[in-house]
PDB file of C-alpha atoms in Angstrom:
ATOM      1  CA  UNK A   1      88.612 113.142  98.913  1.00  0.00           C
ATOM      2  CA  UNK A   2      92.209 114.026  97.757  1.00  0.00           C
ATOM      3  CA  UNK A   3      93.523 117.453  98.382  1.00  0.00           C
ATOM      4  CA  UNK A   4      94.543 119.823  95.559  1.00  0.00           C
ATOM      5  CA  UNK A   5      98.058 119.335  94.427  1.00  0.00           C
ATOM      6  CA  UNK A   6      97.839 115.440  95.192  1.00  0.00           C
ATOM      7  CA  UNK A   7      96.943 112.607  92.829  1.00  0.00           C
ATOM      8  CA  UNK A   8      95.283 109.268  93.706  1.00  0.00           C
ATOM      9  CA  UNK A   9      96.943 106.484  91.828  1.00  0.00           C
ATOM     10  CA  UNK A  10      94.539 104.006  90.667  1.00  0.00           C
ATOM     11  CA  UNK A  11      95.899 103.066  87.216  1.00  0.00           C
ATOM     12  CA  UNK A  12      99.523 103.598  85.555  1.00  0.00           C
ATOM     13  CA  UNK A  13      98.119 106.583  83.672  1.00  0.00           C
ATOM     14  CA  UNK A  14      97.390 108.344  86.831  1.00  0.00           C
ATOM     15  CA  UNK A  15     100.996 107.983  87.954  1.00  0.00           C
ATOM     16  CA  UNK A  16     102.079 109.298  84.524  1.00  0.00           C
ATOM     17  CA  UNK A  17      99.948 112.443  84.934  1.00  0.00           C
ATOM     18  CA  UNK A  18     101.236 113.032  88.540  1.00  0.00           C
ATOM     19  CA  UNK A  19     104.969 112.702  87.202  1.00  0.00           C
ATOM     20  CA  UNK A  20     104.218 115.094  84.302  1.00  0.00           C
ATOM     21  CA  UNK A  21     102.345 117.588  86.601  1.00  0.00           C
ATOM     22  CA  UNK A  22     105.176 117.684  89.218  1.00  0.00           C
ATOM     23  CA  UNK A  23     108.010 117.921  86.633  1.00  0.00           C
ATOM     24  CA  UNK A  24     106.398 120.746  84.855  1.00  0.00           C
ATOM     25  CA  UNK A  25     105.551 122.444  88.050  1.00  0.00           C
ATOM     26  CA  UNK A  26     109.190 122.199  88.933  1.00  0.00           C
ATOM     27  CA  UNK A  27     110.131 123.910  85.764  1.00  0.00           C
ATOM     28  CA  UNK A  28     111.995 120.770  84.587  1.00  0.00           C
ATOM     29  CA  UNK A  29     111.977 119.668  80.941  1.00  0.00           C
ATOM     30  CA  UNK A  30     111.719 116.083  79.758  1.00  0.00           C
ATOM     31  CA  UNK A  31     115.333 116.445  78.414  1.00  0.00           C
ATOM     32  CA  UNK A  32     116.579 117.848  81.716  1.00  0.00           C
ATOM     33  CA  UNK A  33     114.976 115.028  83.746  1.00  0.00           C
ATOM     34  CA  UNK A  34     116.301 112.460  81.320  1.00  0.00           C
ATOM     35  CA  UNK A  35     119.862 113.761  81.736  1.00  0.00           C
ATOM     36  CA  UNK A  36     119.651 113.756  85.541  1.00  0.00           C
ATOM     37  CA  UNK A  37     118.329 110.212  85.498  1.00  0.00           C
ATOM     38  CA  UNK A  38     120.810 108.927  82.737  1.00  0.00           C
ATOM     39  CA  UNK A  39     117.975 107.969  80.396  1.00  0.00           C
ATOM     40  CA  UNK A  40     116.613 109.072  77.027  1.00  0.00           C
ATOM     41  CA  UNK A  41     114.064 111.708  76.623  1.00  0.00           C
ATOM     42  CA  UNK A  42     111.599 109.166  75.108  1.00  0.00           C
ATOM     43  CA  UNK A  43     111.801 107.179  78.331  1.00  0.00           C
ATOM     44  CA  UNK A  44     110.511 110.172  80.312  1.00  0.00           C
ATOM     45  CA  UNK A  45     107.834 110.471  77.877  1.00  0.00           C
ATOM     46  CA  UNK A  46     106.801 106.937  78.163  1.00  0.00           C
ATOM     47  CA  UNK A  47     106.506 107.231  81.925  1.00  0.00           C
ATOM     48  CA  UNK A  48     104.400 110.330  81.702  1.00  0.00           C
ATOM     49  CA  UNK A  49     102.010 108.374  79.277  1.00  0.00           C
ATOM     50  CA  UNK A  50     101.699 105.710  81.927  1.00  0.00           C
ATOM     51  CA  UNK A  51     103.737 102.992  80.242  1.00  0.00           C
ATOM     52  CA  UNK A  52     105.518 101.332  83.077  1.00  0.00           C
ATOM     53  CA  UNK A  53     104.905  97.661  82.251  1.00  0.00           C
ATOM     54  CA  UNK A  54     102.761  95.093  83.638  1.00  0.00           C
ATOM     55  CA  UNK A  55     104.400  94.700  87.185  1.00  0.00           C
ATOM     56  CA  UNK A  56     103.061  98.316  88.207  1.00  0.00           C
ATOM     57  CA  UNK A  57      99.629  97.665  86.896  1.00  0.00           C
ATOM     58  CA  UNK A  58      99.391  94.260  88.839  1.00  0.00           C
ATOM     59  CA  UNK A  59     100.701  95.884  91.988  1.00  0.00           C
ATOM     60  CA  UNK A  60      98.119  98.720  91.732  1.00  0.00           C
ATOM     61  CA  UNK A  61      95.242  96.101  91.182  1.00  0.00           C
ATOM     62  CA  UNK A  62      96.558  94.107  94.192  1.00  0.00           C
ATOM     63  CA  UNK A  63      96.690  97.211  96.399  1.00  0.00           C
ATOM     64  CA  UNK A  64      93.299  98.179  95.272  1.00  0.00           C
ATOM     65  CA  UNK A  65      91.822  94.674  95.991  1.00  0.00           C
ATOM     66  CA  UNK A  66      93.162  94.689  99.658  1.00  0.00           C
ATOM     67  CA  UNK A  67      91.745  97.922 100.247  1.00  0.00           C
ATOM     68  CA  UNK A  68      94.636 100.370  99.835  1.00  0.00           C
ATOM     69  CA  UNK A  69      95.188 103.455  97.777  1.00  0.00           C
ATOM     70  CA  UNK A  70      98.158 104.961  96.405  1.00  0.00           C
ATOM     71  CA  UNK A  71      98.573 108.895  96.716  1.00  0.00           C
ATOM     72  CA  UNK A  72     101.360 110.996  95.179  1.00  0.00           C
ATOM     73  CA  UNK A  73     101.878 114.186  97.017  1.00  0.00           C
ATOM     74  CA  UNK A  74     104.761 116.693  97.276  1.00  0.00           C
ATOM     75  CA  UNK A  75     107.356 116.128 100.048  1.00  0.00           C
ATOM     76  CA  UNK A  76     107.014 118.358 103.047  1.00  0.00           C
ATOM     77  CA  UNK A  77     109.823 120.690 103.814  1.00  0.00           C
ATOM     78  CA  UNK A  78     112.034 119.427 106.772  1.00  0.00           C
ATOM     79  CA  UNK A  79     112.029 121.848 109.370  1.00  0.00           C
TER      80      UNK A  79
END
């Protein structure tokens, strides 16, 4: 079971949902994120919609096939 605040990534759309959740939780707009990354706002929107291209989709499928899972969680503060 995945703890609250973490996302299990099975498909590209799951990663997009995690990106959107953590971006909005941080109080960052799509425009601000795009400016910080040097990309357009529409690119951020595409990522949040799970549109990453076939390479990510194939990588996620392969990881599932070999018995792995991908989990997105906030970084822990360094003490």
